[in-house]
Amino acid sequence: MNQKFVGKPWLDARIRNILTPLLWTQSVSNAGDYGTWRHNFIQNRLRLGLWIAFTSFLTFTGLEVRNHFFKPDQFNFSWVVTQITVELSLLVCFAFLRSTFGQKYPGLAFLIFSWSVTLSPHIRGTFSGVLEPSILVWPLMFFGQATLMPVHWRLHLISQLGVLVYCAGTTAALNLQVKMPAPWLTPAALYLYMFWICFICDLSVYLYERVQRAEFNARQELELAYVELTAEKERSERLLLNVLPESIAVRLKQEHQTIAESFTDVTVLFADIVGFTELSSQISPPELVELLNQIFSAFDHLAEEHGLEKIKTIGDAYMVVAGLPVPRKDHAQAIANMALDMQQALDQFNARTGQSCRIRIGISTGPVVAGVIGIKKFIYDLWGDTVNMASRMESQGIAGCIQVTHSTYDCLKDRYQFKERGIIHVKGKGEMTTYLLTGKK
């Protein structure tokens, strides 16, 4: 194959323009209503019919030209004139259909197209005083219109009646000689023959219109259902991402199996509201939930701002981690900044609402195992000694303070200020030295 012509954009565009009317691929949601869609459909089919008719007449013109040069005895000059007349009228139809008026009234373009093909030979016969009904052109045109251009059954009926009225009217008015195309064909048989052809064509178009409208409505409902399904899927995706990290959510949807990973270096933070139990007995449940929602929503914004992964809330406890599922070198610094900002956010909340809430914060650094377990209401959770130590730092911490383990202190001591709390007894660990984070250097 000549590579020169492969992938030509103009050729691809021309092929698409020609084939588009053959395919019912227009989105009904873009059309809006059936009338608009039907109007566009008719215009596309008219262009297709015009191209086919113009091409077919060109082939017959080419045949007559061949006869002129090679078979002069078969050459018919009057047919060449008729064919060129039809071709010119089809070009006029093309131009009319591209005009603003033609685009607004494509049915008029259809009638001009139909009569230019069916009546041109008979107009020539009218001037010669002989009218010969065409049992070849008429059925071919009427069936072609019904199959390729089913615009509307009433327009098809008008185009058919126009042909019959012209033939009958000119014959009566000009006293033309009627020449039957076949010796066995009588006027009564011709009328009956044309009646059944027109009836079948109009009935086909009518039934096609009903099927087309029903299919349009079905496709419209299908597209609407698809839009709703897409929106529901997006809502489900957002809910899933609120529960799981994005990378874990993708893996869970693809693998459908237990997900567990080990991370050697992360920092975990636990926070707990001091005196929450006493507070819950003093205010109503809706007020309590609203209070927690405001506080934890502020913490969520901070976690997103610092690029941290919120793990869960249990009651009035808040858990967040840095360094997973995507490892990062500054995990300890990110958690330290988060803890300091949490204290500041709670102070602002107290000043705004008149409350006197305080929090204990515990931080620990080290290895963890992270994953998703269970088959219902699953969450992304952490396990390991680092998690236990962060929880102990919080539960055995001081209200309003940030208590960290020695491992976290080693990561942050060069950039942050600490106060040594001293040796405390940690459940399950015994005596340990802990530190209180007070700010940045």
Coordinates of C-alpha atoms in Angstrom, one line a residue:
M1 CA 0.0 0.0 0.0
N2 CA 1.2 3.5 -0.8
Q3 CA 2.1 4.9 2.6
K4 CA 1.7 8.4 1.2
F5 CA -2.1 8.2 1.5
V6 CA -2.3 6.4 4.9
G7 CA -3.8 8.4 7.8
K8 CA -4.6 11.5 5.7
P9 CA -6.7 13.8 8.1
W10 CA -8.8 15.2 5.3
L11 CA -9.6 11.7 4.0
D12 CA -10.5 10.4 7.4
A13 CA -12.7 13.5 8.0
R14 CA -14.4 13.0 4.6
I15 CA -15.1 9.4 5.3
R16 CA -16.6 10.2 8.7
N17 CA -18.8 12.9 7.2
I18 CA -20.1 10.4 4.6
L19 CA -20.7 7.5 7.0
T20 CA -22.0 9.5 10.0
P21 CA -25.6 9.6 8.6
L22 CA -25.5 5.8 8.2
L23 CA -24.9 5.4 11.9
W24 CA -27.3 6.4 14.6
T25 CA -24.6 7.5 17.0
Q26 CA -25.7 11.0 18.0
S27 CA -26.2 11.4 21.7
V28 CA -29.8 12.0 22.6
S29 CA -28.8 13.9 25.6
N30 CA -27.1 16.5 23.3
A31 CA -30.3 16.8 21.2
G32 CA -32.4 17.6 24.2
D33 CA -35.8 16.5 22.8
Y34 CA -37.1 14.2 20.1
G35 CA -38.1 17.0 17.8
T36 CA -34.6 18.4 17.7
W37 CA -33.0 15.0 17.3
R38 CA -35.4 14.1 14.5
H39 CA -34.6 17.4 12.7
N40 CA -30.9 16.7 12.8
F41 CA -31.5 13.1 11.7
I42 CA -33.5 14.2 8.7
Q43 CA -30.8 16.6 7.6
N44 CA -28.1 13.9 7.8
R45 CA -30.2 11.4 5.9
L46 CA -31.1 14.0 3.2
R47 CA -27.4 14.6 2.6
L48 CA -26.8 10.9 2.4
G49 CA -29.6 10.5 -0.1
L50 CA -28.4 13.4 -2.2
W51 CA -24.9 11.9 -2.4
I52 CA -26.2 8.5 -3.5
A53 CA -28.6 10.0 -6.1
F54 CA -26.0 12.3 -7.5
T55 CA -23.4 9.5 -7.7
S56 CA -25.8 7.1 -9.3
F57 CA -26.9 9.6 -12.0
L58 CA -23.2 10.4 -12.7
T59 CA -22.7 6.7 -13.4
F60 CA -25.5 6.7 -15.9
T61 CA -24.1 9.8 -17.5
G62 CA -20.8 8.1 -17.8
L63 CA -22.4 5.2 -19.4
E64 CA -24.0 7.4 -22.1
V65 CA -20.7 9.2 -22.7
R66 CA -19.1 5.8 -23.2
N67 CA -21.9 4.9 -25.7
H68 CA -21.3 8.1 -27.5
F69 CA -17.7 7.2 -28.2
F70 CA -17.8 3.4 -28.5
K71 CA -21.4 2.5 -29.2
P72 CA -23.0 5.3 -31.0
D73 CA -26.1 3.3 -31.9
Q74 CA -26.9 3.0 -28.2
F75 CA -26.3 6.7 -27.4
N76 CA -29.4 8.6 -26.3
F77 CA -28.8 12.4 -26.3
S78 CA -32.2 13.2 -24.7
W79 CA -31.3 10.9 -21.7
V80 CA -28.0 12.7 -21.3
V81 CA -29.8 16.1 -21.2
T82 CA -32.3 14.6 -18.6
Q83 CA -29.6 13.2 -16.4
I84 CA -27.6 16.5 -16.5
T85 CA -30.8 18.3 -15.6
V86 CA -31.3 16.0 -12.6
E87 CA -27.7 16.4 -11.5
L88 CA -27.9 20.2 -11.6
S89 CA -31.2 20.1 -9.7
L90 CA -29.5 17.9 -7.1
L91 CA -26.6 20.4 -6.8
V92 CA -29.3 23.0 -6.2
C93 CA -30.7 20.8 -3.4
F94 CA -27.3 20.6 -1.8
A95 CA -27.0 24.3 -1.8
F96 CA -30.5 24.8 -0.5
L97 CA -30.0 22.3 2.3
R98 CA -26.8 24.2 3.4
S99 CA -28.7 27.5 3.5
T100 CA -30.3 28.8 6.7
F101 CA -33.8 28.4 5.2
G102 CA -33.1 24.9 4.1
Q103 CA -31.7 23.9 7.5
K104 CA -34.8 25.2 9.1
Y105 CA -37.1 23.5 6.7
P106 CA -35.4 20.2 5.5
G107 CA -38.8 18.8 4.5
L108 CA -38.9 21.3 1.6
A109 CA -35.5 20.2 0.5
F110 CA -36.8 16.6 0.5
L111 CA -39.7 17.5 -1.8
I112 CA -37.4 19.4 -4.2
F113 CA -35.1 16.4 -4.2
S114 CA -37.8 13.9 -4.8
W115 CA -39.6 15.8 -7.5
S116 CA -36.4 16.7 -9.3
V117 CA -35.6 13.0 -9.7
T118 CA -39.1 11.6 -10.4
L119 CA -40.4 14.4 -12.6
S120 CA -37.4 15.5 -14.7
P121 CA -37.9 12.8 -17.4
H122 CA -41.6 13.6 -17.6
I123 CA -41.1 17.3 -17.9
R124 CA -39.0 16.5 -21.0
G125 CA -41.8 14.3 -22.2
T126 CA -44.4 17.0 -21.6
F127 CA -42.7 19.3 -24.2
S128 CA -42.6 16.5 -26.7
G129 CA -46.3 15.8 -26.2
V130 CA -45.9 12.3 -24.9
L131 CA -46.1 11.2 -21.3
E132 CA -44.6 7.8 -20.4
P133 CA -45.1 6.7 -16.7
S134 CA -41.9 5.3 -15.3
I135 CA -42.3 2.0 -13.6
L136 CA -38.6 1.9 -13.0
V137 CA -37.7 5.4 -11.7
W138 CA -40.8 5.9 -9.5
P139 CA -40.6 2.7 -7.5
L140 CA -36.8 3.0 -7.2
M141 CA -37.1 6.6 -5.9
F142 CA -40.0 5.9 -3.5
F143 CA -38.4 2.8 -2.0
G144 CA -35.1 4.5 -1.8
Q145 CA -36.7 7.4 0.1
A146 CA -38.5 5.1 2.5
T147 CA -35.3 3.1 3.3
L148 CA -32.6 5.8 3.2
M149 CA -34.5 8.9 4.0
P150 CA -37.5 8.1 6.2
V151 CA -38.3 11.8 7.0
H152 CA -42.0 11.7 7.7
W153 CA -44.8 9.6 6.2
R154 CA -46.9 12.7 5.3
L155 CA -43.9 14.2 3.3
H156 CA -43.5 10.9 1.5
L157 CA -47.2 10.9 0.6
I158 CA -47.0 14.5 -0.7
S159 CA -44.0 13.7 -2.9
Q160 CA -45.9 10.7 -4.3
L161 CA -49.1 12.6 -4.8
G162 CA -47.1 15.4 -6.5
V163 CA -45.9 13.0 -9.1
L164 CA -49.4 11.6 -9.8
V165 CA -51.0 15.1 -9.8
Y166 CA -48.4 16.4 -12.2
C167 CA -48.9 13.5 -14.6
A168 CA -52.6 13.6 -14.5
G169 CA -52.9 17.4 -14.6
T170 CA -50.5 17.9 -17.5
T171 CA -52.2 15.0 -19.4
A172 CA -55.6 16.5 -19.0
A173 CA -54.6 20.2 -19.5
L174 CA -52.3 19.6 -22.5
N175 CA -54.1 16.6 -23.9
L176 CA -50.9 14.6 -23.9
Q177 CA -50.5 11.2 -25.4
V178 CA -50.0 8.6 -22.6
K179 CA -47.5 5.9 -23.6
M180 CA -47.6 2.8 -21.4
P181 CA -44.1 1.5 -20.7
A182 CA -45.2 -2.1 -21.4
P183 CA -47.9 -3.4 -23.8
W184 CA -49.5 -5.5 -21.0
L185 CA -49.8 -2.6 -18.6
T186 CA -53.2 -0.9 -18.5
P187 CA -54.0 2.4 -16.8
A188 CA -56.0 0.6 -14.1
A189 CA -53.1 -1.8 -13.5
L190 CA -50.6 1.1 -13.4
Y191 CA -52.7 2.9 -10.8
L192 CA -53.1 -0.2 -8.6
Y193 CA -49.4 -0.9 -9.0
M194 CA -48.4 2.6 -7.9
F195 CA -51.0 2.6 -5.1
W196 CA -49.5 -0.5 -3.4
I197 CA -45.9 0.8 -3.9
C198 CA -46.8 4.1 -2.2
F199 CA -48.8 2.4 0.5
I200 CA -46.0 0.1 1.4
C201 CA -43.5 2.9 1.4
D202 CA -45.6 5.2 3.6
L203 CA -46.5 2.4 6.0
S204 CA -42.9 1.5 6.3
V205 CA -41.9 5.1 7.1
Y206 CA -44.8 5.4 9.6
L207 CA -43.8 2.2 11.5
Y208 CA -40.1 3.3 11.4
E209 CA -41.0 6.6 13.0
R210 CA -42.8 4.9 15.8
V211 CA -39.9 2.5 16.4
Q212 CA -37.5 5.5 16.2
R213 CA -39.4 7.5 18.8
A214 CA -39.6 4.5 21.1
E215 CA -35.8 3.9 20.6
F216 CA -35.1 7.6 21.3
N217 CA -37.0 7.5 24.5
A218 CA -35.3 4.2 25.5
R219 CA -31.9 5.7 24.7
Q220 CA -32.7 8.9 26.6
E221 CA -33.7 6.8 29.6
L222 CA -30.5 4.7 29.2
E223 CA -28.3 7.8 29.0
L224 CA -30.0 9.3 32.0
A225 CA -29.5 6.1 33.9
Y226 CA -25.8 6.1 32.9
V227 CA -25.4 9.6 34.1
E228 CA -27.0 8.7 37.4
L229 CA -24.9 5.6 37.6
T230 CA -21.7 7.6 36.9
A231 CA -22.7 10.1 39.6
E232 CA -23.4 7.3 42.0
K233 CA -20.1 5.7 41.2
E234 CA -18.3 9.0 41.8
R235 CA -20.1 9.3 45.2
S236 CA -19.1 5.8 46.1
E237 CA -15.5 6.5 45.0
R238 CA -15.5 9.6 47.3
L239 CA -16.9 7.6 50.2
L240 CA -14.3 4.9 49.6
L241 CA -11.5 7.5 49.6
N242 CA -12.9 8.9 52.8
V243 CA -12.4 5.4 54.4
L244 CA -9.2 4.2 52.6
P245 CA -6.1 5.8 51.1
E246 CA -6.4 6.1 47.3
S247 CA -3.7 3.6 46.5
I248 CA -5.2 1.1 49.0
A249 CA -8.7 1.6 47.5
V250 CA -7.4 0.9 44.0
R251 CA -5.6 -2.2 45.2
L252 CA -8.7 -3.4 47.1
K253 CA -10.9 -3.1 44.0
Q254 CA -8.4 -4.9 41.8
E255 CA -7.1 -7.7 44.1
H256 CA -10.0 -8.6 46.3
Q257 CA -7.8 -10.1 48.9
T258 CA -6.2 -9.2 52.3
I259 CA -3.9 -6.2 52.0
A260 CA -1.1 -5.9 54.5
E261 CA 2.3 -4.1 54.3
S262 CA 5.2 -3.4 56.6
F263 CA 6.6 0.1 57.0
T264 CA 9.9 0.5 58.8
D265 CA 9.8 4.2 59.6
V266 CA 6.6 6.1 60.3
T267 CA 5.2 8.4 62.9
V268 CA 1.9 7.8 64.6
L269 CA -0.2 10.4 66.5
F270 CA -3.0 9.8 69.0
A271 CA -5.1 12.7 70.3
D272 CA -7.9 12.6 73.0
I273 CA -10.2 15.2 74.3
V274 CA -9.7 15.6 78.0
G275 CA -12.9 15.4 80.2
F276 CA -15.0 14.3 77.3
T277 CA -17.0 11.9 79.5
E278 CA -18.0 14.7 81.9
L279 CA -18.8 17.0 79.0
S280 CA -21.1 14.4 77.5
S281 CA -23.3 14.4 80.6
Q282 CA -23.7 18.1 80.5
I283 CA -24.9 18.8 77.0
S284 CA -27.4 17.1 74.7
P285 CA -26.3 14.3 72.3
P286 CA -26.9 16.5 69.2
E287 CA -24.8 19.3 70.7
L288 CA -22.1 16.8 71.6
V289 CA -21.9 15.3 68.1
E290 CA -21.8 18.8 66.6
L291 CA -19.0 19.8 69.0
L292 CA -16.9 16.7 68.0
N293 CA -17.7 17.3 64.3
Q294 CA -16.3 20.8 64.4
I295 CA -13.2 19.8 66.2
F296 CA -12.4 16.7 64.1
S297 CA -13.3 18.5 60.9
A298 CA -10.6 21.1 61.8
F299 CA -8.2 18.2 62.4
D300 CA -9.1 16.7 59.1
H301 CA -8.3 19.9 57.3
L302 CA -4.9 20.0 59.0
A303 CA -4.2 16.4 58.1
E304 CA -4.9 17.1 54.5
E305 CA -2.8 20.3 54.6
H306 CA 0.2 18.4 56.0
G307 CA -0.3 15.4 53.7
L308 CA -1.0 12.9 56.5
E309 CA -3.2 9.9 56.4
K310 CA -6.1 9.9 58.9
I311 CA -6.7 6.4 60.2
K312 CA -9.8 6.6 62.3
T313 CA -11.6 8.2 65.2
I314 CA -12.8 6.2 68.2
G315 CA -15.2 8.2 70.3
D316 CA -13.3 11.3 71.2
A317 CA -9.9 9.9 70.1
Y318 CA -8.2 10.9 66.8
M319 CA -5.5 8.9 65.1
V320 CA -3.3 10.0 62.2
V321 CA 0.0 8.8 60.7
A322 CA 2.8 10.1 58.4
G323 CA 5.0 7.9 56.2
L324 CA 2.4 5.6 54.7
P325 CA 1.0 4.3 52.4
V326 CA 3.5 6.4 50.5
P327 CA 6.8 6.6 52.5
R328 CA 8.3 10.1 53.2
K329 CA 11.5 11.1 55.0
D330 CA 10.0 14.0 56.9
H331 CA 7.2 11.9 58.6
A332 CA 8.2 13.0 62.1
Q333 CA 8.3 16.7 61.2
A334 CA 5.0 16.5 59.5
I335 CA 3.4 14.9 62.6
A336 CA 5.0 17.4 64.9
N337 CA 3.6 20.3 62.9
M338 CA 0.3 18.6 62.9
A339 CA 0.3 18.3 66.7
L340 CA 1.2 21.9 67.2
D341 CA -1.4 23.1 64.8
M342 CA -4.0 20.9 66.5
Q343 CA -3.4 22.7 69.8
Q344 CA -3.7 26.0 68.0
A345 CA -6.9 24.9 66.3
L346 CA -8.5 23.8 69.6
D347 CA -7.6 27.2 71.2
Q348 CA -9.3 28.9 68.3
F349 CA -12.4 26.7 68.7
N350 CA -12.5 27.4 72.5
A351 CA -12.3 31.2 71.8
R352 CA -15.1 31.0 69.2
T353 CA -17.5 28.8 71.1
G354 CA -16.7 29.6 74.7
Q355 CA -15.7 26.0 75.5
S356 CA -12.7 25.0 77.5
C357 CA -11.7 21.8 75.7
R358 CA -8.2 20.5 76.0
I359 CA -6.4 17.6 74.3
R360 CA -3.7 15.1 75.1
I361 CA -1.5 14.1 72.3
G362 CA 0.9 11.2 72.1
I363 CA 3.4 10.5 69.3
S364 CA 5.7 7.6 68.6
T365 CA 8.1 6.7 65.7
G366 CA 9.0 3.3 64.4
P367 CA 7.9 0.4 62.3
V368 CA 4.2 -0.6 61.8
V369 CA 2.1 -3.1 59.9
A370 CA -0.7 -1.5 57.9
G371 CA -3.6 -3.1 56.0
V372 CA -7.3 -3.8 55.5
I373 CA -9.0 -6.7 57.3
G374 CA -12.5 -8.0 57.3
I375 CA -15.2 -8.2 54.7
K376 CA -17.7 -5.7 56.1
K377 CA -17.2 -2.1 57.3
F378 CA -13.5 -2.6 56.7
I379 CA -11.0 0.2 57.5
Y380 CA -7.3 0.8 56.9
D381 CA -5.7 0.2 60.2
L382 CA -2.2 0.0 61.9
W383 CA -0.7 -2.6 64.2
G384 CA 2.6 -2.8 66.0
D385 CA 4.6 -1.6 69.0
T386 CA 4.8 1.9 67.5
V387 CA 1.0 2.2 67.5
N388 CA 0.8 0.9 71.1
M389 CA 3.5 3.4 72.2
A390 CA 1.7 6.3 70.6
S391 CA -1.5 5.3 72.4
R392 CA 0.3 5.0 75.7
M393 CA 1.9 8.5 75.2
E394 CA -1.5 9.9 74.8
S395 CA -3.3 8.0 77.6
Q396 CA -0.5 8.7 80.1
G397 CA 0.2 12.2 78.9
I398 CA -0.6 15.5 80.3
A399 CA -3.7 17.6 79.3
G400 CA -2.8 20.3 76.9
C401 CA 0.6 18.7 76.2
I402 CA 2.3 16.7 73.4
Q403 CA 4.1 13.7 74.8
V404 CA 6.6 11.8 72.5
T405 CA 8.8 8.8 72.8
H406 CA 12.6 8.8 72.7
S407 CA 12.6 7.6 69.1
T408 CA 10.5 10.6 68.0
Y409 CA 12.6 12.9 70.1
D410 CA 15.8 11.7 68.3
C411 CA 14.1 12.6 64.9
L412 CA 13.0 16.1 66.0
K413 CA 15.5 17.4 68.6
D414 CA 17.5 19.5 66.1
R415 CA 14.5 21.4 64.8
Y416 CA 12.0 21.5 67.7
Q417 CA 11.9 22.5 71.3
F418 CA 11.3 19.8 74.0
K419 CA 11.0 19.6 77.7
E420 CA 12.1 16.4 79.3
R421 CA 9.3 15.0 81.4
G422 CA 11.4 12.4 83.0
I423 CA 10.9 8.7 83.7
I424 CA 7.4 7.4 83.7
H425 CA 6.0 3.9 84.0
V426 CA 4.5 2.8 80.7
K427 CA 2.1 -0.1 80.8
G428 CA 3.6 -3.1 79.0
K429 CA 7.0 -1.4 78.8
G430 CA 8.1 -0.4 82.2
E431 CA 10.1 2.6 83.0
M432 CA 10.7 5.0 80.1
T433 CA 12.0 8.5 79.5
T434 CA 9.5 10.7 77.6
Y435 CA 9.5 14.2 76.3
L436 CA 7.0 17.0 75.8
L437 CA 7.1 18.9 72.5
T438 CA 6.6 22.6 73.1
G439 CA 7.3 24.2 69.7
K440 CA 9.7 24.8 66.9
K441 CA 13.3 26.1 67.3

